[in-house]
Amino acid sequence: MKLKTIIAALACILLALPSCQDDAIVHPSGEYYTDFLGITNCYGNQENVHPKVLYFADGLFGHHYWIAYTPYPCGDPKYENPCVAYSDDGLRWQNVSKNPLDVPKDRKLKYNSDTHLVYNYDTGELELWFRYADEKNQKEIIYRKCSKNGKEWGEKEEVMVNDESGNCALFLSPTIIYENGEYHIWVVNLRKKAMEYYTSQQGNQWQYSHDIALNYALEGKRFFPWHMDIIHEEGKYILCMMVKGYNQQDDWCLFYSESVDNHQWTEPVIMLKPRHDHWDAKLYRSSLVKTPEGYSLYYSAKDEGHYGMGLLKANEPNGFLSLHDTTANSDGQ
């Protein structure tokens, strides 16, 4: 075995060792952006993915920003458990004390994933949503946990269940918005290579509405949807979709689309490309959030099996590509 391979394997083992240390903000230099999100998770590493960020101008439970994420050291799903943190500037984060907020009892081909945060302004509760996958029995469940203060979280409840399809990839990357007394959820159905849209009054009995099938193409290559975020700002729905290529060697990147009615969507355009010589060589699930300064894109990515999260800011929701391309050491992709 090559020395480089041995060193990489040892690094993965060390990164994955459980350690619920106090949160430490670390800003790596050189290969990372200045705004790399150095959130030390409850397992003692900073390999985090699946961000969903909410901003509150007047604060919520004493803080302006809340984030849900999952640790994912070296792509090991047994650590892919939902975590929550808060911040006052969107950059320096403090974990809640009880992370992770759920761990499956049986973790053999059974794991958590795909976190999302929702604020229900009617109940005054912050809601953590996440997906559980049982690959052994081809079953998946979307769970919800609620909190009235960000510290104590209630028991998890099943809100969507897929246990009869024989395919546990029909509720990928659930994206939820609560508005006008109703829950709206979009999920990626990998069998259809499309999004499905549902609505619910209470968030546990869903009415299917329609599919959203978009064309993701760039430079002669076609891609399929994988992980997403949708926000409703300035009178339009804004989609940030992470895609994979049908050729496994193709890039993982982000596409942008918008809609005023959630039926007719604009043709997706590239939103962010990976940097092949950096930590973000493959882009992963990302989160878009509107702030007084414009838009912030919290994106996750990986390189050589290691994952992490970064932050970019722009005036418009589709203004990140030029910022990313002009960053030092970009390969011009």
Coordinates of C-alpha atoms in Angstrom, one line a residue, residues 38-194:
G38 CA -15.0 26.0 10.7
I39 CA -17.8 24.5 12.8
T40 CA -16.2 21.8 15.0
N41 CA -19.0 19.2 15.3
C42 CA -19.7 16.9 18.2
Y43 CA -17.4 14.3 16.7
G44 CA -14.4 16.6 16.9
N45 CA -13.9 17.4 13.2
Q46 CA -15.1 20.1 10.7
E47 CA -16.3 17.8 7.9
N48 CA -19.9 19.0 7.7
V49 CA -22.5 19.0 5.0
H50 CA -26.2 19.6 4.3
P51 CA -26.4 23.2 5.5
K52 CA -29.7 24.9 5.9
V53 CA -29.5 28.5 7.2
L54 CA -32.2 30.8 8.4
Y55 CA -31.7 34.5 9.1
F56 CA -33.9 36.5 11.5
A57 CA -33.5 40.3 11.4
D58 CA -34.8 40.7 14.9
G59 CA -33.2 37.5 16.2
L60 CA -34.7 34.2 17.2
F61 CA -34.0 32.8 20.7
G62 CA -31.4 35.6 21.0
H63 CA -29.5 35.0 17.7
H64 CA -29.8 36.2 14.1
Y65 CA -28.7 33.0 12.4
W66 CA -29.6 29.3 12.8
I67 CA -28.1 26.4 10.9
A68 CA -28.8 22.7 10.6
Y69 CA -26.1 20.4 9.2
T70 CA -24.8 16.9 9.4
P71 CA -21.2 15.8 10.1
Y72 CA -19.9 13.6 7.3
P73 CA -16.2 12.8 8.0
C74 CA -14.7 11.0 5.1
G75 CA -18.2 10.3 3.8
D76 CA -19.0 7.9 6.6
P77 CA -22.9 7.9 7.0
K78 CA -22.8 6.6 10.6
Y79 CA -21.9 10.2 11.6
E80 CA -24.4 11.8 9.3
N81 CA -26.7 12.8 12.2
P82 CA -28.6 16.1 12.5
C83 CA -26.9 19.0 14.3
V84 CA -27.9 22.6 15.0
A85 CA -25.9 25.7 15.7
Y86 CA -26.5 29.5 16.0
S87 CA -24.6 32.6 15.1
D88 CA -24.8 36.4 15.3
D89 CA -22.8 37.2 12.2
G90 CA -23.4 34.1 10.0
L91 CA -19.7 33.1 10.2
R92 CA -18.8 32.2 13.8
W93 CA -21.1 29.5 15.0
Q94 CA -21.8 27.9 18.4
N95 CA -23.4 24.4 18.6
V96 CA -26.4 23.7 20.7
S97 CA -25.4 21.5 23.6
K98 CA -27.3 18.3 22.7
N99 CA -25.8 17.6 19.2
P100 CA -26.4 15.3 17.5
L101 CA -30.1 15.6 17.9
D102 CA -30.8 12.1 16.7
V103 CA -28.7 8.9 16.1
P104 CA -30.3 5.7 14.6
K105 CA -30.3 2.7 16.9
D106 CA -29.3 0.3 14.2
R107 CA -26.7 1.9 11.9
K108 CA -26.0 -1.0 9.5
L109 CA -27.1 0.4 6.1
K110 CA -29.4 2.7 8.1
Y111 CA -28.5 6.3 8.5
N112 CA -29.7 9.9 8.8
S113 CA -29.1 12.7 6.2
D114 CA -30.4 15.8 4.5
T115 CA -31.1 18.3 7.3
H116 CA -33.4 21.3 6.9
L117 CA -34.7 24.1 9.2
V118 CA -38.2 25.6 9.2
Y119 CA -39.6 28.4 11.3
N120 CA -43.3 28.1 12.1
Y121 CA -44.3 31.7 13.0
D122 CA -47.7 30.5 14.1
T123 CA -46.4 28.2 16.9
G124 CA -43.2 30.2 17.4
E125 CA -41.2 26.9 17.0
L126 CA -38.0 26.2 15.2
E127 CA -38.3 22.9 13.4
L128 CA -35.5 20.5 12.4
W129 CA -36.4 18.2 9.6
F130 CA -34.1 15.4 8.4
R131 CA -34.2 12.2 6.3
Y132 CA -33.7 8.7 7.6
A133 CA -32.7 6.0 5.0
D134 CA -32.9 2.3 5.5
E135 CA -31.1 0.8 2.5
K136 CA -31.4 -2.7 3.8
N137 CA -35.3 -2.6 3.7
Q138 CA -35.5 0.2 1.1
K139 CA -37.4 2.5 3.3
E140 CA -37.0 6.2 4.0
I141 CA -38.7 8.5 6.6
I142 CA -38.7 12.3 6.9
Y143 CA -38.6 13.2 10.6
R144 CA -39.3 16.5 12.4
K145 CA -38.2 17.8 15.9
C146 CA -39.4 21.1 17.3
S147 CA -38.0 23.6 19.8
K148 CA -39.4 26.7 21.5
N149 CA -36.1 28.0 22.6
G150 CA -33.4 26.3 20.4
K151 CA -32.1 24.4 23.5
E152 CA -34.7 21.8 24.3
W153 CA -36.0 19.7 21.4
G154 CA -39.0 17.5 21.4
E155 CA -39.3 13.9 20.3
K156 CA -38.9 13.2 16.6
E157 CA -42.1 12.5 14.7
E158 CA -42.6 10.9 11.3
V159 CA -44.0 13.3 8.8
M160 CA -43.4 11.5 5.5
V161 CA -42.8 7.7 5.0
N162 CA -41.8 5.8 1.9
D163 CA -41.8 2.1 2.7
E164 CA -43.6 0.4 -0.3
S165 CA -41.8 1.6 -3.4
G166 CA -38.8 -0.6 -3.2
N167 CA -36.6 2.5 -3.7
C168 CA -35.3 4.5 -0.7
A169 CA -34.3 7.5 -2.9
L170 CA -37.6 9.1 -3.5
F171 CA -37.5 11.7 -0.7
L172 CA -34.0 13.1 -1.2
S173 CA -33.1 16.5 0.2
P174 CA -36.4 17.6 1.5
T175 CA -36.9 21.4 1.3
I176 CA -39.6 22.9 3.3
I177 CA -41.2 26.3 3.6
Y178 CA -44.0 27.3 6.0
E179 CA -46.1 30.2 4.9
N180 CA -49.8 31.3 5.0
G181 CA -50.6 28.6 7.5
E182 CA -49.4 25.8 5.3
Y183 CA -46.3 23.6 4.8
H184 CA -44.8 23.3 1.3
I185 CA -42.3 20.5 0.7
W186 CA -40.2 19.7 -2.4
V187 CA -38.2 16.4 -2.6
V188 CA -36.0 14.9 -5.3
N189 CA -37.4 11.7 -6.7
L190 CA -34.3 10.0 -8.0
R191 CA -36.4 7.4 -10.0
K192 CA -38.0 10.2 -11.9
K193 CA -34.9 12.5 -11.9
A194 CA -37.3 15.3 -10.9

